[in-house]
């Protein structure tokens, strides 16, 4: 619950303070509390409570990263290229998740469990510092952006103005704040926002089955040994990493050729329906190996839709892309939280096949929710700034 709420708070902060500060602070915060996790003495009184508190605070820093990154995308990336940008961001998540088990296992075996946290913290702290040094909130602030590149970005950008520019926006004060941010009353009354949040709730429910239960399912239900289960789990993350940028590239191409209705909504509907097919078929295949491959394909199909969620919120939310995407991602986290308790409960009572059928049903529901989204309807009237000369 707390992690989900921090998503929205992080997006709101990014809209107010800019993505440079919030992303750097989030990564540095994450690195600090990761190191504190390793620093907790094993003999300390209430060690479990101290560790739980440290992990909770770590999550608070981590939660701001995705909505803040979407705010960055909305200011730096033209609308027709946001699918590829978001696809690459989430491909990084998949590559990181796929490589981490091997790296962490090696460190733990050779240097102990504390060093796995120390190394993670060092990487996080270094990333935060590098980001703060080289990043800027908007292309207008960056000395390395050429005039031609700046004109290209501004021509395709859907924000009325950048966070730091002095250009005025002609918009009704009942819809937007003075600095291009949209009022929460407008956000919460938007059919688009609620529809995409419902769809992302369904996405989160399915994704967290793969994150939390896939390995256990392969080992306990399909009877695979730990090595085989780990290999197929790695295949799962590689599938996600490959399909995120692929889905983003397809989304951008279709958007350019046929408009956002096809490019953003169409690819998401197709991907979620394809996910439902993979989940239904994979749960009934006799061969454990084939079932693992098919279900991993379902994870890849699901992530074909990933960039559509974030690109859409950047497109419709103007200067409040962080807040809107954070609210949407809160739905994802609620879906993941429900998965943690409901999936094993369904499996225990009705079997794992039923658990996958429920996930397939939610995938269809998510596709239906996307049909209610109008990607051309922005939350505030769109006014693009005049290109710099």
CSV table of C-alpha atoms in Angstrom, one decimal:
chain,number,residue,atom,x,y,z
A,1,UNK,CA,0.0,0.0,0.0
A,2,UNK,CA,2.7,2.5,1.0
A,3,UNK,CA,4.8,1.7,-2.1
A,4,UNK,CA,1.7,2.3,-4.3
A,5,UNK,CA,1.1,5.7,-2.7
A,6,UNK,CA,4.7,6.7,-3.1
A,7,UNK,CA,4.3,6.2,-6.9
A,8,UNK,CA,1.9,9.1,-7.1
A,9,UNK,CA,3.8,11.2,-4.6
A,10,UNK,CA,7.0,10.7,-6.7
A,11,UNK,CA,5.3,11.7,-9.9
A,12,UNK,CA,3.9,14.9,-8.2
A,13,UNK,CA,7.3,15.8,-6.9
A,14,UNK,CA,8.8,15.3,-10.4
A,15,UNK,CA,6.3,17.6,-11.9
A,16,UNK,CA,7.1,20.3,-9.3
A,17,UNK,CA,10.8,19.9,-8.9
A,18,UNK,CA,11.9,18.3,-12.2
A,19,UNK,CA,13.0,14.8,-13.1
A,20,UNK,CA,16.7,15.6,-12.6
A,21,UNK,CA,16.5,16.2,-8.8
A,22,UNK,CA,13.8,13.5,-8.1
A,23,UNK,CA,15.5,10.7,-10.1
A,24,UNK,CA,18.9,11.5,-8.6
A,25,UNK,CA,17.4,11.7,-5.1
A,26,UNK,CA,15.5,8.5,-5.6
A,27,UNK,CA,18.5,6.5,-6.7
A,28,UNK,CA,20.7,7.9,-4.0
A,29,UNK,CA,18.0,7.2,-1.4
A,30,UNK,CA,17.8,3.7,-2.6
A,31,UNK,CA,21.6,3.2,-2.5
A,32,UNK,CA,21.8,4.6,1.1
A,33,UNK,CA,19.1,2.3,2.5
A,34,UNK,CA,20.5,-0.6,0.6
A,35,UNK,CA,23.8,-0.1,2.3
A,36,UNK,CA,22.0,0.3,5.7
A,37,UNK,CA,20.4,-3.1,5.1
A,38,UNK,CA,23.8,-4.6,5.0
A,39,UNK,CA,25.0,-2.6,8.0
A,40,UNK,CA,22.4,-3.9,10.4
A,41,UNK,CA,24.2,-6.0,13.0
A,42,UNK,CA,22.8,-9.5,13.3
A,43,UNK,CA,22.9,-9.4,17.1
A,44,UNK,CA,20.9,-6.1,17.4
A,45,UNK,CA,17.6,-6.2,19.3
A,46,UNK,CA,14.6,-6.3,17.0
A,47,UNK,CA,16.8,-6.9,14.0
A,48,UNK,CA,13.8,-8.0,11.9
A,49,UNK,CA,11.9,-4.8,12.6
A,50,UNK,CA,15.0,-2.7,11.8
A,51,UNK,CA,15.5,-4.6,8.5
A,52,UNK,CA,11.8,-4.2,7.6
A,53,UNK,CA,11.9,-0.5,8.3
A,54,UNK,CA,15.0,-0.1,6.1
A,55,UNK,CA,13.4,-2.0,3.3
A,56,UNK,CA,10.2,0.0,3.5
A,57,UNK,CA,12.2,3.3,3.3
A,58,UNK,CA,14.2,1.8,0.4
A,59,UNK,CA,11.0,1.2,-1.4
A,60,UNK,CA,9.9,4.8,-0.8
A,61,UNK,CA,13.0,5.9,-2.8
A,62,UNK,CA,12.6,3.3,-5.5
A,63,UNK,CA,8.9,4.1,-6.0
A,64,UNK,CA,9.5,7.6,-7.4
A,65,UNK,CA,11.8,6.4,-10.2
A,66,UNK,CA,9.3,5.3,-12.9
A,67,UNK,CA,6.9,8.3,-12.7
A,68,UNK,CA,9.8,10.6,-12.6
A,69,UNK,CA,11.4,9.0,-15.6
A,70,UNK,CA,8.1,9.4,-17.5
A,71,UNK,CA,8.1,13.1,-16.7
A,72,UNK,CA,11.6,13.2,-18.1
A,73,UNK,CA,10.4,11.4,-21.3
A,74,UNK,CA,7.5,13.8,-21.7
A,75,UNK,CA,9.9,16.8,-21.8
A,76,UNK,CA,12.8,15.3,-23.8
A,77,UNK,CA,11.1,12.9,-26.3
A,78,UNK,CA,8.8,13.8,-29.1
A,79,UNK,CA,5.4,12.0,-28.9
A,80,UNK,CA,6.1,9.8,-31.9
A,81,UNK,CA,9.3,8.4,-30.4
A,82,UNK,CA,8.1,7.8,-26.8
A,83,UNK,CA,7.3,4.2,-27.4
A,84,UNK,CA,10.9,3.4,-28.2
A,85,UNK,CA,12.1,5.5,-25.3
A,86,UNK,CA,9.9,3.8,-22.8
A,87,UNK,CA,10.6,0.4,-24.3
A,88,UNK,CA,14.3,0.8,-23.7
A,89,UNK,CA,13.7,2.0,-20.1
A,90,UNK,CA,11.8,-1.2,-19.3
A,91,UNK,CA,14.2,-3.3,-21.3
A,92,UNK,CA,16.8,-2.1,-18.8
A,93,UNK,CA,14.5,-3.4,-16.0
A,94,UNK,CA,14.3,-6.8,-17.6
A,95,UNK,CA,18.0,-7.0,-18.3
A,96,UNK,CA,18.8,-6.0,-14.7
A,97,UNK,CA,16.3,-8.5,-13.2
A,98,UNK,CA,17.6,-11.3,-15.5
A,99,UNK,CA,21.3,-10.7,-14.7
A,100,UNK,CA,20.9,-10.0,-11.0
A,101,UNK,CA,20.4,-13.6,-9.8
A,102,UNK,CA,23.7,-14.7,-11.2
A,103,UNK,CA,25.7,-11.7,-10.0
A,104,UNK,CA,24.2,-11.7,-6.5
A,105,UNK,CA,24.6,-15.4,-6.2
A,106,UNK,CA,28.3,-15.1,-7.1
A,107,UNK,CA,28.9,-12.3,-4.7
A,108,UNK,CA,27.1,-14.1,-1.9
A,109,UNK,CA,29.0,-17.4,-2.4
A,110,UNK,CA,32.4,-15.8,-2.6
A,111,UNK,CA,32.1,-12.7,-0.3
A,112,UNK,CA,29.0,-13.2,1.9
A,113,UNK,CA,25.4,-11.8,1.7
A,114,UNK,CA,26.3,-8.4,3.1
A,115,UNK,CA,28.6,-7.7,0.1
A,116,UNK,CA,25.7,-8.3,-2.3
A,117,UNK,CA,24.0,-5.3,-0.7
A,118,UNK,CA,27.2,-3.2,-0.6
A,119,UNK,CA,27.8,-3.8,-4.3
A,120,UNK,CA,24.2,-2.9,-5.2
A,121,UNK,CA,24.4,0.2,-3.1
A,122,UNK,CA,27.7,1.3,-4.8
A,123,UNK,CA,26.1,0.9,-8.2
A,124,UNK,CA,23.0,2.9,-7.1
A,125,UNK,CA,25.0,5.7,-5.6
A,126,UNK,CA,27.2,6.0,-8.6
A,127,UNK,CA,24.2,6.0,-10.9
A,128,UNK,CA,22.5,8.8,-8.9
A,129,UNK,CA,25.6,11.0,-8.9
A,130,UNK,CA,26.2,10.5,-12.7
A,131,UNK,CA,22.6,11.2,-13.5
A,132,UNK,CA,22.6,14.5,-11.4
A,133,UNK,CA,25.8,15.6,-13.1
A,134,UNK,CA,24.8,15.0,-16.7
A,135,UNK,CA,21.0,15.3,-16.8
A,136,UNK,CA,18.8,18.4,-17.1
A,137,UNK,CA,15.1,18.7,-16.6
A,138,UNK,CA,14.5,19.9,-20.2
A,139,UNK,CA,16.4,20.1,-23.4
A,140,UNK,CA,16.3,23.9,-23.2
A,141,UNK,CA,18.6,23.7,-20.2
A,142,UNK,CA,21.2,21.4,-21.7
A,143,UNK,CA,24.2,23.0,-23.4
A,144,UNK,CA,24.8,19.9,-25.6
A,145,UNK,CA,21.5,20.1,-27.3
A,146,UNK,CA,21.9,21.7,-30.8
A,147,UNK,CA,19.3,24.2,-32.1
A,148,UNK,CA,18.2,21.6,-34.7
A,149,UNK,CA,17.7,18.9,-32.1
A,150,UNK,CA,15.8,21.3,-29.9
A,151,UNK,CA,13.4,22.3,-32.7
A,152,UNK,CA,12.8,18.6,-33.4
A,153,UNK,CA,12.0,17.9,-29.7
A,154,UNK,CA,9.8,21.0,-29.3
A,155,UNK,CA,7.9,20.2,-32.6
A,156,UNK,CA,6.8,16.8,-31.3
A,157,UNK,CA,6.4,17.5,-27.6
A,158,UNK,CA,3.0,17.5,-26.0
A,159,UNK,CA,3.8,19.6,-23.0
A,160,UNK,CA,2.8,23.2,-23.2
A,161,UNK,CA,6.1,24.4,-21.9
A,162,UNK,CA,9.1,22.9,-20.2
A,163,UNK,CA,9.4,23.1,-16.4
A,164,UNK,CA,12.1,25.7,-16.5
A,165,UNK,CA,11.2,27.8,-19.5
A,166,UNK,CA,9.4,31.1,-19.2
A,167,UNK,CA,7.0,30.6,-22.0
A,168,UNK,CA,3.4,31.2,-21.0
A,169,UNK,CA,0.6,28.8,-21.7
A,170,UNK,CA,-2.8,29.9,-22.7
A,171,UNK,CA,-5.1,27.5,-20.8
A,172,UNK,CA,-8.1,27.7,-18.6
A,173,UNK,CA,-7.1,28.1,-14.9
A,174,UNK,CA,-9.8,25.6,-14.0
A,175,UNK,CA,-7.9,22.9,-15.9
A,176,UNK,CA,-4.2,23.7,-15.3
A,177,UNK,CA,-2.1,25.3,-12.7
A,178,UNK,CA,0.0,28.4,-13.6
A,179,UNK,CA,3.1,26.3,-14.4
A,180,UNK,CA,1.5,23.8,-16.8
A,181,UNK,CA,0.6,21.3,-14.2
A,182,UNK,CA,-3.0,19.9,-14.4
A,183,UNK,CA,-5.2,20.1,-11.3
A,184,UNK,CA,-5.9,16.9,-9.5
A,185,UNK,CA,-9.7,17.5,-9.9
A,186,UNK,CA,-9.2,17.3,-13.7
A,187,UNK,CA,-7.0,14.2,-13.5
A,188,UNK,CA,-9.4,12.3,-11.2
A,189,UNK,CA,-12.4,13.1,-13.4
A,190,UNK,CA,-10.7,11.8,-16.5
A,191,UNK,CA,-12.2,8.6,-18.1
A,192,UNK,CA,-8.8,8.1,-19.8
A,193,UNK,CA,-6.9,8.1,-16.6
A,194,UNK,CA,-9.2,5.6,-14.9
A,195,UNK,CA,-9.4,3.4,-17.9
A,196,UNK,CA,-5.6,3.2,-18.3
A,197,UNK,CA,-5.2,2.7,-14.5
A,198,UNK,CA,-7.7,-0.2,-14.6
A,199,UNK,CA,-5.7,-1.7,-17.5
A,200,UNK,CA,-2.4,-1.3,-15.6
A,201,UNK,CA,-4.0,-2.9,-12.6
A,202,UNK,CA,-4.6,-6.0,-14.7
A,203,UNK,CA,-1.1,-5.7,-16.1
A,204,UNK,CA,0.4,-5.6,-12.6
A,205,UNK,CA,-1.6,-8.6,-11.5
A,206,UNK,CA,-0.3,-10.7,-14.3
A,207,UNK,CA,3.3,-9.4,-14.2
A,208,UNK,CA,3.6,-10.1,-10.5
A,209,UNK,CA,2.6,-13.7,-11.0
A,210,UNK,CA,5.7,-14.0,-13.2
A,211,UNK,CA,7.8,-12.1,-10.7
A,212,UNK,CA,6.8,-13.9,-7.5
A,213,UNK,CA,5.3,-17.2,-8.4
A,214,UNK,CA,6.7,-18.4,-11.7
A,215,UNK,CA,9.9,-19.9,-10.2
A,216,UNK,CA,7.9,-21.6,-7.4
A,217,UNK,CA,5.3,-22.9,-10.0
A,218,UNK,CA,8.0,-24.5,-12.1
A,219,UNK,CA,9.7,-26.2,-9.2
A,220,UNK,CA,6.7,-27.4,-7.2
A,221,UNK,CA,4.0,-28.0,-9.8
A,222,UNK,CA,6.0,-28.8,-12.9
A,223,UNK,CA,8.7,-30.7,-11.0
A,224,UNK,CA,11.7,-29.0,-12.5
A,225,UNK,CA,14.9,-28.9,-10.6
A,226,UNK,CA,16.3,-25.6,-9.3
A,227,UNK,CA,18.8,-25.2,-12.1
A,228,UNK,CA,16.1,-25.7,-14.8
A,229,UNK,CA,13.7,-23.5,-12.9
A,230,UNK,CA,16.3,-20.7,-12.7
A,231,UNK,CA,17.1,-21.1,-16.5
A,232,UNK,CA,13.5,-20.7,-17.5
A,233,UNK,CA,13.0,-17.8,-15.1
A,234,UNK,CA,15.9,-16.1,-16.7
A,235,UNK,CA,14.3,-16.8,-20.1
A,236,UNK,CA,11.2,-15.0,-18.7
A,237,UNK,CA,13.1,-11.8,-18.0
A,238,UNK,CA,15.0,-11.9,-21.3
A,239,UNK,CA,11.6,-12.2,-23.0
A,240,UNK,CA,10.4,-9.1,-21.2
A,241,UNK,CA,13.6,-7.3,-22.0
A,242,UNK,CA,13.3,-8.1,-25.7
A,243,UNK,CA,9.6,-7.4,-26.1
A,244,UNK,CA,9.6,-4.0,-24.3
A,245,UNK,CA,11.6,-2.1,-26.9
A,246,UNK,CA,9.9,-4.2,-29.7
A,247,UNK,CA,6.5,-3.2,-28.5
A,248,UNK,CA,7.6,0.4,-28.2
A,249,UNK,CA,9.0,0.4,-31.7
A,250,UNK,CA,5.9,-1.1,-33.2
A,251,UNK,CA,3.7,1.4,-31.2
A,252,UNK,CA,5.7,4.4,-32.6
A,253,UNK,CA,5.6,3.0,-36.2
A,254,UNK,CA,1.8,2.4,-36.0
A,255,UNK,CA,1.3,5.8,-34.4
A,256,UNK,CA,3.2,7.5,-37.2
A,257,UNK,CA,1.3,5.6,-39.9
A,258,UNK,CA,-2.2,5.3,-38.4
A,259,UNK,CA,-2.4,7.6,-35.4
A,260,UNK,CA,-2.4,7.0,-31.7
A,261,UNK,CA,-5.6,5.1,-31.6
A,262,UNK,CA,-3.9,2.2,-33.4
A,263,UNK,CA,-0.4,2.9,-32.3
A,264,UNK,CA,-1.0,3.2,-28.5
A,265,UNK,CA,-4.3,1.5,-27.9
A,266,UNK,CA,-4.2,-1.1,-30.7
A,267,UNK,CA,-0.8,-2.6,-29.7
A,268,UNK,CA,-1.9,-2.7,-26.1
A,269,UNK,CA,-5.2,-4.5,-26.9
A,270,UNK,CA,-3.4,-7.0,-29.1
A,271,UNK,CA,-0.6,-7.7,-26.6
A,272,UNK,CA,-3.0,-8.2,-23.7
A,273,UNK,CA,-5.2,-10.6,-25.7
A,274,UNK,CA,-2.1,-12.5,-26.9
A,275,UNK,CA,-1.1,-12.7,-23.2
A,276,UNK,CA,-4.4,-14.3,-22.4
A,277,UNK,CA,-3.9,-16.9,-25.1
A,278,UNK,CA,-0.4,-17.8,-23.9
A,279,UNK,CA,-1.5,-18.1,-20.2
A,280,UNK,CA,-4.5,-20.3,-21.1
A,281,UNK,CA,-2.5,-22.6,-23.4
A,282,UNK,CA,0.7,-22.7,-21.3
A,283,UNK,CA,-1.1,-23.7,-18.1
A,284,UNK,CA,-2.5,-26.8,-19.9
A,285,UNK,CA,0.5,-28.1,-21.8
A,286,UNK,CA,1.7,-31.5,-20.7
A,287,UNK,CA,5.4,-31.0,-21.2
A,288,UNK,CA,7.0,-29.0,-18.3
A,289,UNK,CA,9.7,-27.5,-20.6
A,290,UNK,CA,7.2,-26.5,-23.3
A,291,UNK,CA,4.8,-25.0,-20.7
A,292,UNK,CA,7.7,-23.0,-19.3
A,293,UNK,CA,8.6,-21.6,-22.7
A,294,UNK,CA,4.9,-20.8,-23.6
A,295,UNK,CA,4.4,-19.0,-20.2
A,296,UNK,CA,7.6,-17.1,-20.7
A,297,UNK,CA,6.2,-16.1,-24.1
A,298,UNK,CA,3.2,-14.8,-22.2
A,299,UNK,CA,5.4,-12.5,-20.2
A,300,UNK,CA,7.0,-11.3,-23.4
A,301,UNK,CA,3.5,-10.7,-25.0
A,302,UNK,CA,2.5,-8.8,-21.9
A,303,UNK,CA,5.5,-6.5,-22.1
A,304,UNK,CA,4.7,-5.6,-25.7
A,305,UNK,CA,2.1,-3.4,-24.2
A,306,UNK,CA,4.4,-1.8,-21.5
A,307,UNK,CA,5.5,1.3,-23.4
A,308,UNK,CA,1.9,2.1,-24.5
A,309,UNK,CA,0.9,2.8,-20.8
A,310,UNK,CA,3.7,5.2,-20.2
A,311,UNK,CA,3.7,6.8,-23.7
A,312,UNK,CA,0.0,7.5,-23.4
A,313,UNK,CA,0.2,9.2,-20.0
A,314,UNK,CA,3.1,11.3,-21.3
A,315,UNK,CA,1.0,12.2,-24.3
A,316,UNK,CA,-2.2,13.2,-22.5
A,317,UNK,CA,-0.9,14.7,-19.3
A,318,UNK,CA,1.0,17.8,-20.4
A,319,UNK,CA,3.0,19.1,-17.5
A,320,UNK,CA,1.6,16.5,-15.1
A,321,UNK,CA,2.9,13.4,-16.8
A,322,UNK,CA,4.7,12.4,-13.6
A,323,UNK,CA,1.5,12.7,-11.5
A,324,UNK,CA,-0.7,10.9,-14.0
A,325,UNK,CA,1.8,8.1,-14.6
A,326,UNK,CA,2.4,7.7,-10.9
A,327,UNK,CA,-1.4,7.4,-10.3
A,328,UNK,CA,-1.6,4.8,-13.1
A,329,UNK,CA,1.4,2.9,-11.7
A,330,UNK,CA,-0.4,2.9,-8.3
A,331,UNK,CA,-3.0,0.7,-10.0
A,332,UNK,CA,-0.1,-1.6,-11.1
A,333,UNK,CA,1.1,-2.0,-7.5
A,334,UNK,CA,-2.4,-2.7,-6.2
A,335,UNK,CA,-2.6,-5.5,-8.8
A,336,UNK,CA,0.7,-6.9,-7.7
A,337,UNK,CA,-0.3,-6.8,-4.1
A,338,UNK,CA,-3.5,-8.7,-4.9
A,339,UNK,CA,-1.5,-11.3,-6.8
A,340,UNK,CA,0.6,-12.0,-3.7
A,341,UNK,CA,-2.3,-13.2,-1.7
A,342,UNK,CA,-5.0,-14.2,-4.2
A,343,UNK,CA,-2.9,-16.3,-6.6
A,344,UNK,CA,-1.7,-18.9,-4.0
A,345,UNK,CA,-5.2,-18.9,-2.4
A,346,UNK,CA,-6.8,-19.8,-5.8
A,347,UNK,CA,-4.0,-22.3,-6.5
A,348,UNK,CA,-4.5,-24.0,-3.1
A,349,UNK,CA,-8.3,-24.3,-3.5
A,350,UNK,CA,-8.8,-24.8,-7.3
A,351,UNK,CA,-5.3,-25.6,-8.7
A,352,UNK,CA,-2.7,-23.6,-10.6
A,353,UNK,CA,-4.5,-23.9,-13.9
A,354,UNK,CA,-7.4,-21.9,-12.4
A,355,UNK,CA,-4.9,-19.2,-11.2
A,356,UNK,CA,-3.6,-18.8,-14.7
A,357,UNK,CA,-7.2,-18.7,-16.1
A,358,UNK,CA,-8.0,-15.8,-13.7
A,359,UNK,CA,-4.9,-14.0,-14.9
A,360,UNK,CA,-6.0,-14.6,-18.5
A,361,UNK,CA,-9.4,-13.2,-17.7
A,362,UNK,CA,-7.8,-10.1,-16.2
A,363,UNK,CA,-5.7,-9.8,-19.3
A,364,UNK,CA,-8.9,-9.7,-21.4
A,365,UNK,CA,-10.4,-7.1,-19.0
A,366,UNK,CA,-7.3,-5.0,-19.4
A,367,UNK,CA,-7.6,-5.1,-23.2
A,368,UNK,CA,-11.3,-4.0,-22.9
A,369,UNK,CA,-10.2,-1.1,-20.7
A,370,UNK,CA,-7.9,0.1,-23.4
A,371,UNK,CA,-10.9,0.3,-25.8
A,372,UNK,CA,-12.3,3.0,-23.6
A,373,UNK,CA,-9.1,5.2,-23.9
A,374,UNK,CA,-9.1,8.1,-26.3
A,375,UNK,CA,-5.4,8.9,-26.8
A,376,UNK,CA,-6.2,12.1,-28.8
A,377,UNK,CA,-8.0,13.6,-25.8
A,378,UNK,CA,-5.5,15.5,-23.7
A,379,UNK,CA,-6.3,16.4,-20.1
A,380,UNK,CA,-5.6,20.1,-21.0
A,381,UNK,CA,-5.7,22.0,-24.2
A,382,UNK,CA,-2.5,21.4,-26.0
A,383,UNK,CA,-0.3,24.4,-26.8
A,384,UNK,CA,3.2,23.7,-28.2
A,385,UNK,CA,5.9,26.3,-27.6
A,386,UNK,CA,7.3,28.1,-30.6
A,387,UNK,CA,10.6,26.5,-31.7
A,388,UNK,CA,13.7,28.3,-30.7
A,389,UNK,CA,15.6,30.0,-33.5
